[in-house]
mmCIF file of C-alpha atoms in Angstrom:
data_model
loop_
_atom_site.group_PDB
_atom_site.id
_atom_site.type_symbol
_atom_site.label_atom_id
_atom_site.label_comp_id
_atom_site.label_asym_id
_atom_site.label_seq_id
_atom_site.Cartn_x
_atom_site.Cartn_y
_atom_site.Cartn_z
ATOM 1 C CA MET D 1 -4.535 -66.915 66.633
ATOM 2 C CA SER D 2 -1.960 -66.710 69.456
ATOM 3 C CA ASP D 3 -0.225 -69.694 70.754
ATOM 4 C CA THR D 4 -0.749 -68.515 74.413
ATOM 5 C CA THR D 5 -4.065 -67.390 73.792
ATOM 6 C CA SER D 6 -6.567 -69.737 75.218
ATOM 7 C CA TYR D 7 -10.770 -69.715 75.176
ATOM 8 C CA THR D 8 -13.834 -70.771 77.476
ATOM 9 C CA PRO D 9 -16.061 -73.053 75.963
ATOM 10 C CA ALA D 10 -18.795 -70.174 75.809
ATOM 11 C CA GLU D 11 -15.734 -67.619 73.713
ATOM 12 C CA VAL D 12 -15.139 -70.869 71.571
ATOM 13 C CA ALA D 13 -18.816 -71.220 70.906
ATOM 14 C CA LYS D 14 -19.012 -67.571 69.438
ATOM 15 C CA ILE D 15 -15.878 -68.115 67.082
ATOM 16 C CA LEU D 16 -17.208 -71.113 65.686
ATOM 17 C CA LYS D 17 -21.271 -69.949 65.919
ATOM 18 C CA ILE D 18 -22.434 -72.830 67.865
ATOM 19 C CA SER D 19 -24.565 -73.728 70.924
ATOM 20 C CA ARG D 20 -21.297 -73.609 74.075
ATOM 21 C CA PHE D 21 -23.063 -77.139 75.029
ATOM 22 C CA THR D 22 -22.176 -78.311 71.414
ATOM 23 C CA VAL D 23 -18.594 -77.260 72.120
ATOM 24 C CA TYR D 24 -18.900 -79.352 75.572
ATOM 25 C CA GLU D 25 -20.174 -82.654 73.667
ATOM 26 C CA MET D 26 -16.888 -81.704 70.952
ATOM 27 C CA ILE D 27 -14.545 -81.878 73.655
ATOM 28 C CA LYS D 28 -15.683 -85.222 75.331
ATOM 29 C CA ARG D 29 -15.704 -86.950 71.927
ATOM 30 C CA GLY D 30 -12.427 -85.706 71.741
ATOM 31 C CA ASP D 31 -12.839 -84.085 67.995
ATOM 32 C CA LEU D 32 -11.504 -80.826 70.215
ATOM 33 C CA ALA D 33 -8.671 -80.699 73.113
ATOM 34 C CA ALA D 34 -8.970 -78.642 76.282
ATOM 35 C CA TYR D 35 -7.934 -78.519 79.594
ATOM 36 C CA HIS D 36 -8.940 -77.800 82.706
ATOM 37 C CA ILE D 37 -7.628 -75.173 85.146
ATOM 38 C CA GLY D 38 -9.044 -75.876 88.099
ATOM 39 C CA ARG D 39 -13.143 -75.999 87.664
ATOM 40 C CA LYS D 40 -13.030 -74.397 84.780
ATOM 41 C CA VAL D 41 -12.076 -75.458 80.558
ATOM 42 C CA ARG D 42 -9.704 -73.955 78.737
ATOM 43 C CA VAL D 43 -9.286 -74.459 74.669
ATOM 44 C CA GLU D 44 -5.835 -73.258 73.572
ATOM 45 C CA ALA D 45 -5.887 -71.387 70.289
ATOM 46 C CA PRO D 46 -3.124 -73.557 68.428
ATOM 47 C CA ASP D 47 -5.750 -76.754 69.235
ATOM 48 C CA LEU D 48 -9.122 -74.675 67.972
ATOM 49 C CA GLU D 49 -7.128 -73.451 65.142
ATOM 50 C CA VAL D 50 -6.129 -77.083 64.296
ATOM 51 C CA TYR D 51 -10.199 -77.907 64.853
ATOM 52 C CA ILE D 52 -10.856 -75.417 62.318
ATOM 53 C CA GLN D 53 -8.635 -76.275 59.385
ATOM 54 C CA LYS D 54 -9.417 -79.348 60.109
ATOM 55 C CA SER D 55 -13.131 -79.017 59.194
ATOM 56 C CA LYS D 56 -12.540 -76.611 56.367
ATOM 57 C CA LYS D 57 -10.413 -79.628 54.647
ATOM 58 C CA THR D 58 -13.444 -81.613 55.152
ATOM 59 C CA ALA D 59 -15.073 -79.444 53.804
ATOM 60 C CA LEU D 60 -13.130 -78.975 51.108
ATOM 61 C CA SER D 61 -12.878 -82.529 50.017
ATOM 62 C CA ARG D 62 -16.401 -83.084 50.350
ATOM 63 C CA LYS D 63 -16.280 -79.902 47.456
ATOM 64 C CA GLY D 64 -13.241 -81.147 45.686
ATOM 65 C CA ALA D 65 -13.609 -81.667 41.844
ATOM 66 C CA ALA D 66 -11.949 -85.545 42.092
ATOM 67 C CA GLN D 67 -14.832 -86.473 43.957
ATOM 68 C CA PRO D 68 -18.356 -87.451 41.993
ATOM 69 C CA PRO D 69 -21.607 -85.721 41.869
ATOM 70 C CA LEU D 70 -23.425 -87.316 45.330
ATOM 71 C CA ASP D 71 -26.784 -87.838 42.451
ATOM 72 C CA ASP D 72 -24.868 -89.003 40.131
ATOM 73 C CA PRO D 73 -26.169 -92.384 39.248
ATOM 74 C CA GLY D 74 -23.163 -93.854 38.335
ATOM 75 C CA ALA D 75 -21.261 -92.314 40.726
ATOM 76 C CA GLU D 76 -19.089 -94.473 43.095
ATOM 77 C CA PRO D 77 -18.150 -92.101 45.924
ATOM 78 C CA ASP D 78 -15.141 -92.455 48.119
ATOM 79 C CA SER D 79 -16.952 -90.495 50.294
ATOM 80 C CA PHE D 80 -19.732 -91.072 52.396
ATOM 81 C CA ILE D 81 -21.789 -88.453 54.004
ATOM 82 C CA ILE D 82 -24.644 -88.858 57.197
ATOM 83 C CA CYS D 83 -26.952 -86.222 58.094
ATOM 84 C CA GLY D 84 -28.037 -86.456 61.651
ATOM 85 C CA GLN D 85 -26.981 -85.337 65.471
ATOM 86 C CA ASP D 86 -28.110 -88.628 67.493
ATOM 87 C CA ILE D 87 -25.069 -90.689 68.947
ATOM 88 C CA ILE D 88 -25.834 -93.761 67.115
ATOM 89 C CA LEU D 89 -24.851 -92.183 64.377
ATOM 90 C CA ASP D 90 -21.082 -92.368 65.832
ATOM 91 C CA ILE D 91 -21.676 -96.108 66.129
ATOM 92 C CA LEU D 92 -22.468 -96.447 62.821
ATOM 93 C CA THR D 93 -20.097 -94.110 60.734
ATOM 94 C CA ARG D 94 -17.081 -96.254 62.875
ATOM 95 C CA HIS D 95 -19.210 -99.894 61.966
ATOM 96 C CA LEU D 96 -19.218 -98.627 58.435
ATOM 97 C CA GLU D 97 -15.459 -97.582 58.520
ATOM 98 C CA ARG D 98 -14.486 -100.246 59.755
ATOM 99 C CA ALA D 99 -16.684 -102.062 56.716
ATOM 100 C CA LEU D 100 -15.267 -99.949 54.262
ATOM 101 C CA PRO D 101 -11.732 -98.948 54.980
ATOM 102 C CA HIS D 102 -11.670 -97.503 51.402
ATOM 103 C CA ILE D 103 -14.448 -94.658 52.033
ATOM 104 C CA ARG D 104 -13.745 -91.370 54.225
ATOM 105 C CA CYS D 105 -16.938 -91.345 56.414
ATOM 106 C CA PHE D 106 -18.445 -87.782 57.624
ATOM 107 C CA ARG D 107 -21.139 -86.574 59.544
ATOM 108 C CA ASN D 108 -23.679 -83.745 59.283
ATOM 109 C CA TYR D 109 -25.237 -82.832 61.837
ATOM 110 C CA ALA D 110 -27.574 -81.487 60.611
ATOM 111 C CA GLY D 111 -31.445 -81.443 62.094
ATOM 112 C CA SER D 112 -34.518 -83.336 60.635
ATOM 113 C CA ILE D 113 -35.527 -81.421 57.477
ATOM 114 C CA ASP D 114 -32.058 -79.726 56.723
ATOM 115 C CA GLY D 115 -30.892 -83.170 56.079
ATOM 116 C CA LEU D 116 -33.844 -84.288 53.762
ATOM 117 C CA LEU D 117 -33.467 -80.591 52.372
ATOM 118 C CA SER D 118 -29.315 -82.165 52.028
ATOM 119 C CA LEU D 119 -30.561 -85.413 50.033
ATOM 120 C CA TYR D 120 -32.761 -83.397 47.634
ATOM 121 C CA ARG D 121 -29.937 -81.228 47.335
ATOM 122 C CA GLY D 122 -27.316 -83.991 46.738
ATOM 123 C CA THR D 123 -24.770 -82.959 49.560
ATOM 124 C CA ALA D 124 -25.787 -86.079 51.483
ATOM 125 C CA ASN D 125 -25.888 -90.033 50.657
ATOM 126 C CA VAL D 126 -27.829 -91.017 54.080
ATOM 127 C CA VAL D 127 -30.153 -88.783 56.834
ATOM 128 C CA THR D 128 -32.094 -89.318 59.246
ATOM 129 C CA ALA D 129 -36.023 -87.843 60.533
ATOM 130 C CA HIS D 130 -37.569 -87.520 63.573
ATOM 131 C CA LEU D 131 -40.908 -85.771 62.195
ATOM 132 C CA TRP D 132 -44.173 -86.049 63.482
ATOM 133 C CA ASP D 133 -47.290 -85.564 61.079
ATOM 134 C CA SER D 134 -50.002 -84.287 63.101
ATOM 135 C CA ASP D 135 -52.383 -85.122 60.128
ATOM 136 C CA THR D 136 -51.674 -88.542 59.974
ATOM 137 C CA ASP D 137 -50.301 -89.254 62.960
ATOM 138 C CA THR D 138 -46.980 -91.018 61.263
ATOM 139 C CA TYR D 139 -43.834 -89.451 60.910
ATOM 140 C CA ASN D 140 -41.119 -89.010 58.621
ATOM 141 C CA THR D 141 -42.989 -90.350 55.302
ATOM 142 C CA PRO D 142 -45.339 -87.260 54.847
ATOM 143 C CA TYR D 143 -41.785 -84.792 54.914
ATOM 144 C CA VAL D 144 -39.691 -87.169 52.449
ATOM 145 C CA ARG D 145 -42.377 -86.812 49.722
ATOM 146 C CA ARG D 146 -42.635 -83.040 50.479
ATOM 147 C CA PHE D 147 -38.991 -82.305 50.707
ATOM 148 C CA LEU D 148 -37.664 -84.406 48.133
ATOM 149 C CA PRO D 149 -40.975 -83.863 45.378
ATOM 150 C CA GLY D 150 -39.706 -86.084 42.309
ATOM 151 C CA HIS D 151 -37.753 -88.377 43.948
ATOM 152 C CA ARG D 152 -37.683 -92.175 44.963
ATOM 153 C CA THR D 153 -36.642 -93.113 48.274
ATOM 154 C CA VAL D 154 -36.552 -96.257 50.705
ATOM 155 C CA VAL D 155 -36.771 -95.518 54.755
ATOM 156 C CA TYR D 156 -35.573 -97.991 57.445
ATOM 157 C CA ASN D 157 -36.208 -97.668 60.680
ATOM 158 C CA LEU D 158 -33.044 -97.099 62.990
ATOM 159 C CA ALA D 159 -34.657 -96.892 66.408
ATOM 160 C CA TYR D 160 -37.630 -95.656 68.413
ATOM 161 C CA ARG D 161 -37.132 -93.198 71.544
ATOM 162 C CA ASN D 162 -38.948 -91.452 74.088
ATOM 163 C CA THR D 163 -39.576 -88.138 73.498
ATOM 164 C CA GLY D 164 -40.899 -85.775 76.203
ATOM 165 C CA PHE D 165 -40.140 -82.692 78.535
ATOM 166 C CA TYR D 166 -37.273 -81.899 80.452
ATOM 167 C CA VAL D 167 -37.896 -80.702 83.961
ATOM 168 C CA ALA D 168 -36.091 -80.013 86.802
ATOM 169 C CA LYS D 169 -35.704 -82.236 89.502
ATOM 170 C CA GLY D 170 -38.464 -83.429 91.044
ATOM 171 C CA ASN D 171 -40.929 -81.550 88.702
ATOM 172 C CA PRO D 172 -41.220 -78.531 91.201
ATOM 173 C CA LYS D 173 -43.853 -76.818 88.756
ATOM 174 C CA ASN D 174 -45.598 -79.749 87.899
ATOM 175 C CA ILE D 175 -45.132 -79.930 84.230
ATOM 176 C CA SER D 176 -47.258 -83.066 82.721
ATOM 177 C CA HIS D 177 -48.911 -81.587 79.209
ATOM 178 C CA TRP D 178 -48.402 -79.842 76.388
ATOM 179 C CA HIS D 179 -50.539 -77.036 77.819
ATOM 180 C CA ASP D 180 -48.517 -76.184 81.098
ATOM 181 C CA LEU D 181 -46.184 -74.322 78.236
ATOM 182 C CA ASN D 182 -47.922 -71.637 77.908
ATOM 183 C CA ARG D 183 -48.609 -71.011 81.635
ATOM 184 C CA PRO D 184 -47.361 -67.454 82.641
ATOM 185 C CA ASP D 185 -44.933 -69.314 85.580
ATOM 186 C CA ILE D 186 -42.917 -71.365 82.853
ATOM 187 C CA THR D 187 -40.048 -70.411 80.617
ATOM 188 C CA LEU D 188 -39.080 -72.677 77.659
ATOM 189 C CA ILE D 189 -35.984 -73.440 75.753
ATOM 190 C CA ASN D 190 -36.904 -74.405 72.386
ATOM 191 C CA ARG D 191 -34.796 -76.140 69.592
ATOM 192 C CA GLU D 192 -33.991 -74.686 66.127
ATOM 193 C CA ARG D 193 -36.003 -74.193 63.139
ATOM 194 C CA GLY D 194 -36.084 -78.380 61.175
ATOM 195 C CA SER D 195 -35.098 -80.104 64.226
ATOM 196 C CA GLY D 196 -37.856 -83.167 64.766
ATOM 197 C CA ALA D 197 -37.832 -81.931 68.535
ATOM 198 C CA ARG D 198 -39.392 -78.258 67.287
ATOM 199 C CA VAL D 199 -41.751 -79.820 64.840
ATOM 200 C CA LEU D 200 -43.532 -81.892 67.156
ATOM 201 C CA LEU D 201 -44.069 -78.858 69.418
ATOM 202 C CA ASP D 202 -45.111 -76.555 66.505
ATOM 203 C CA GLU D 203 -47.812 -79.153 65.627
ATOM 204 C CA MET D 204 -48.665 -79.995 68.934
ATOM 205 C CA LEU D 205 -49.407 -76.528 69.652
ATOM 206 C CA HIS D 206 -51.204 -76.421 65.937
ATOM 207 C CA VAL D 207 -53.835 -79.134 67.006
ATOM 208 C CA LEU D 208 -54.276 -78.139 70.604
ATOM 209 C CA ALA D 209 -55.049 -74.100 69.364
ATOM 210 C CA ILE D 210 -52.050 -72.947 71.906
ATOM 211 C CA ASP D 211 -51.016 -69.317 70.374
ATOM 212 C CA TYR D 212 -46.983 -70.050 70.590
ATOM 213 C CA ARG D 213 -46.905 -66.059 71.395
ATOM 214 C CA GLN D 214 -48.407 -67.035 74.257
ATOM 215 C CA ILE D 215 -45.221 -69.349 75.150
ATOM 216 C CA ASN D 216 -42.263 -67.582 77.555
ATOM 217 C CA GLY D 217 -38.789 -68.528 75.693
ATOM 218 C CA TYR D 218 -40.551 -69.638 72.589
ATOM 219 C CA SER D 219 -37.895 -67.736 70.201
ATOM 220 C CA ARG D 220 -34.861 -68.684 72.221
ATOM 221 C CA GLU D 221 -33.339 -71.695 70.726
ATOM 222 C CA GLU D 222 -30.507 -74.365 71.173
ATOM 223 C CA MET D 223 -29.077 -76.802 68.903
ATOM 224 C CA SER D 224 -28.870 -80.565 70.441
ATOM 225 C CA HIS D 225 -31.064 -82.273 73.085
ATOM 226 C CA LEU D 226 -28.431 -82.337 75.469
ATOM 227 C CA ALA D 227 -27.797 -78.456 75.382
ATOM 228 C CA VAL D 228 -31.394 -78.197 75.794
ATOM 229 C CA ALA D 229 -31.464 -80.308 78.496
ATOM 230 C CA SER D 230 -27.903 -78.668 80.208
ATOM 231 C CA CYS D 231 -30.326 -75.485 80.476
ATOM 232 C CA VAL D 232 -32.618 -76.783 82.204
ATOM 233 C CA ALA D 233 -30.475 -78.735 84.440
ATOM 234 C CA ARG D 234 -29.053 -75.213 85.422
ATOM 235 C CA GLY D 235 -32.561 -73.671 86.165
ATOM 236 C CA GLU D 236 -31.600 -71.350 82.930
ATOM 237 C CA ALA D 237 -35.316 -72.617 81.710
ATOM 238 C CA ASP D 238 -38.312 -74.605 83.298
ATOM 239 C CA VAL D 239 -38.820 -76.555 80.428
ATOM 240 C CA GLY D 240 -37.351 -78.429 77.172
ATOM 241 C CA ILE D 241 -38.156 -81.102 74.426
ATOM 242 C CA GLY D 242 -35.706 -83.945 73.574
ATOM 243 C CA ILE D 243 -35.264 -87.835 73.793
ATOM 244 C CA GLU D 244 -34.811 -89.317 76.980
ATOM 245 C CA LYS D 245 -31.477 -90.199 75.997
ATOM 246 C CA ALA D 246 -30.023 -86.713 76.714
ATOM 247 C CA ALA D 247 -31.499 -86.667 80.393
ATOM 248 C CA LEU D 248 -29.522 -89.396 81.069
ATOM 249 C CA GLN D 249 -26.780 -88.141 79.626
ATOM 250 C CA VAL D 250 -26.973 -84.529 80.964
ATOM 251 C CA SER D 251 -25.502 -85.354 84.607
ATOM 252 C CA ASP D 252 -22.014 -86.449 82.843
ATOM 253 C CA ILE D 253 -21.585 -83.621 81.064
ATOM 254 C CA ASP D 254 -22.081 -80.958 83.465
ATOM 255 C CA PHE D 255 -20.083 -83.061 86.188
ATOM 256 C CA ILE D 256 -16.831 -83.720 83.923
ATOM 257 C CA PHE D 257 -16.350 -80.503 82.113
ATOM 258 C CA GLN D 258 -18.129 -77.721 84.941
ATOM 259 C CA LYS D 259 -16.707 -79.649 87.564
ATOM 260 C CA LYS D 260 -19.309 -78.784 89.855
ATOM 261 C CA GLU D 261 -22.113 -79.920 91.677
ATOM 262 C CA ARG D 262 -24.041 -83.011 89.601
ATOM 263 C CA TYR D 263 -26.908 -81.725 87.868
ATOM 264 C CA ASP D 264 -29.929 -83.807 87.544
ATOM 265 C CA ILE D 265 -33.223 -83.849 85.662
ATOM 266 C CA ASP D 266 -36.324 -85.860 85.792
ATOM 267 C CA PHE D 267 -37.518 -87.137 82.002
ATOM 268 C CA ILE D 268 -41.638 -86.290 81.275
ATOM 269 C CA PHE D 269 -42.452 -88.307 78.596
ATOM 270 C CA GLN D 270 -44.926 -87.839 76.025
ATOM 271 C CA LYS D 271 -44.793 -89.410 72.645
ATOM 272 C CA LYS D 272 -42.872 -92.756 71.125
ATOM 273 C CA GLU D 273 -40.890 -91.364 68.317
ATOM 274 C CA ARG D 274 -39.679 -93.521 65.352
ATOM 275 C CA TYR D 275 -35.695 -91.899 64.090
ATOM 276 C CA ASP D 276 -35.545 -93.788 60.342
ATOM 277 C CA LEU D 277 -32.376 -93.371 57.681
ATOM 278 C CA VAL D 278 -34.176 -91.721 54.505
ATOM 279 C CA LEU D 279 -31.899 -92.860 51.082
ATOM 280 C CA ARG D 280 -32.733 -92.381 47.690
ATOM 281 C CA ARG D 281 -33.874 -95.865 46.360
ATOM 282 C CA GLU D 282 -31.577 -95.977 43.255
ATOM 283 C CA ASP D 283 -28.994 -95.851 46.035
ATOM 284 C CA ALA D 284 -30.232 -98.716 47.548
ATOM 285 C CA ASP D 285 -28.488 -101.556 45.819
ATOM 286 C CA LYS D 286 -24.827 -99.812 45.900
ATOM 287 C CA PRO D 287 -22.453 -101.905 47.632
ATOM 288 C CA HIS D 288 -21.459 -98.652 50.580
ATOM 289 C CA PHE D 289 -25.521 -98.690 50.982
ATOM 290 C CA GLN D 290 -25.913 -102.305 51.454
ATOM 291 C CA ALA D 291 -23.202 -102.447 54.188
ATOM 292 C CA LEU D 292 -24.782 -100.418 56.212
ATOM 293 C CA LEU D 293 -28.145 -101.795 56.014
ATOM 294 C CA THR D 294 -26.372 -105.013 57.029
ATOM 295 C CA ILE D 295 -24.456 -103.069 59.924
ATOM 296 C CA ILE D 296 -27.934 -102.048 61.063
ATOM 297 C CA ARG D 297 -29.319 -105.168 60.907
ATOM 298 C CA SER D 298 -26.289 -107.140 62.664
ATOM 299 C CA ASP D 299 -26.128 -108.426 66.472
ATOM 300 C CA VAL D 300 -23.194 -106.736 66.864
ATOM 301 C CA PHE D 301 -24.358 -103.025 65.878
ATOM 302 C CA ARG D 302 -27.604 -103.813 68.024
ATOM 303 C CA ASN D 303 -25.954 -104.763 70.747
ATOM 304 C CA GLU D 304 -23.944 -102.052 71.539
ATOM 305 C CA VAL D 305 -26.474 -99.323 70.920
ATOM 306 C CA ALA D 306 -28.795 -101.458 73.534
ATOM 307 C CA GLY D 307 -26.033 -101.335 75.629
ATOM 308 C CA MET D 308 -26.748 -97.739 75.962
ATOM 309 C CA GLY D 309 -30.296 -97.607 77.449
ATOM 310 C CA GLY D 310 -32.997 -95.150 75.812
ATOM 311 C CA TYR D 311 -33.715 -96.701 72.453
ATOM 312 C CA ASP D 312 -36.004 -99.306 71.583
ATOM 313 C CA LEU D 313 -34.269 -101.487 68.189
ATOM 314 C CA SER D 314 -37.388 -103.727 67.794
ATOM 315 C CA GLN D 315 -38.239 -102.706 64.192
ATOM 316 C CA THR D 316 -34.072 -101.112 63.477
ATOM 317 C CA GLY D 317 -33.239 -102.634 59.797
ATOM 318 C CA GLN D 318 -36.884 -102.835 58.676
ATOM 319 C CA LEU D 319 -38.128 -101.332 55.638
ATOM 320 C CA MET D 320 -40.792 -98.594 56.911
ATOM 321 C CA GLY D 321 -41.678 -97.158 53.600
ATOM 322 C CA ASN D 322 -40.807 -96.578 49.941
ATOM 323 C CA SER D 323 -41.630 -93.565 47.068
#
């Protein structure tokens, strides 16, 4: 890459094969350096190259021969991999690194089903899930049994979150129910397959006997709650599905990185979802897993999360199920 080359967030997204809204999130977190030229955001080629090389090194460190297999019962890994996308996990990772300075913590921003498969394959230590099962009207446990056959697991609550519809400010198209999604004047922005929001949508369509082929925009996907909310805020879609927290964040993302008029959206509540941590039962008594459970049950962690708003922590740290 030339030292004089710079890229827009959309160009970075194409190079990394991710959503441009994910690029905005990376910039906001400080993972990717960027600067402003007037109202536009630019990423210099050397900074992008640094990010790419750092990502490669992280991937290699996960695969290195010196690292014991994650599913080795006797292994005491020097790295700790957590799957999930919620900002709560950024806080959890920071506390883990402080409590266990000898262990390197990594994040895998996978959706719920991909996370469970990572745990099954032994490529993650702890994963998060928010998967609603319409047959039992419960969260996560049925999917844990399905995607980790023969493996003993424990499930602890991390938080409850409000999930529902993102709509334009004032809800001009009067969207309030799942049946509204197949109206001809409504365009949806969807989440990727395997994410909790996508599973909720597909389960509701099944229960209500709604044909997904009648929904405008069903095949168009974004990779995070915030990306979906941003699409609705910009008028690129009439409705999206995600957690309330992202609706609170989207105006700040658009204002900071686009330097335009602040966008706002409304959130139409549909369901309170359970956001859980899943780990192997044989790992639960190991020191680094005990440290994790101690952290999420601590007042310091709970107060920090509560300060962000948008989460119900009434059952955080409680055992929700095992197999």
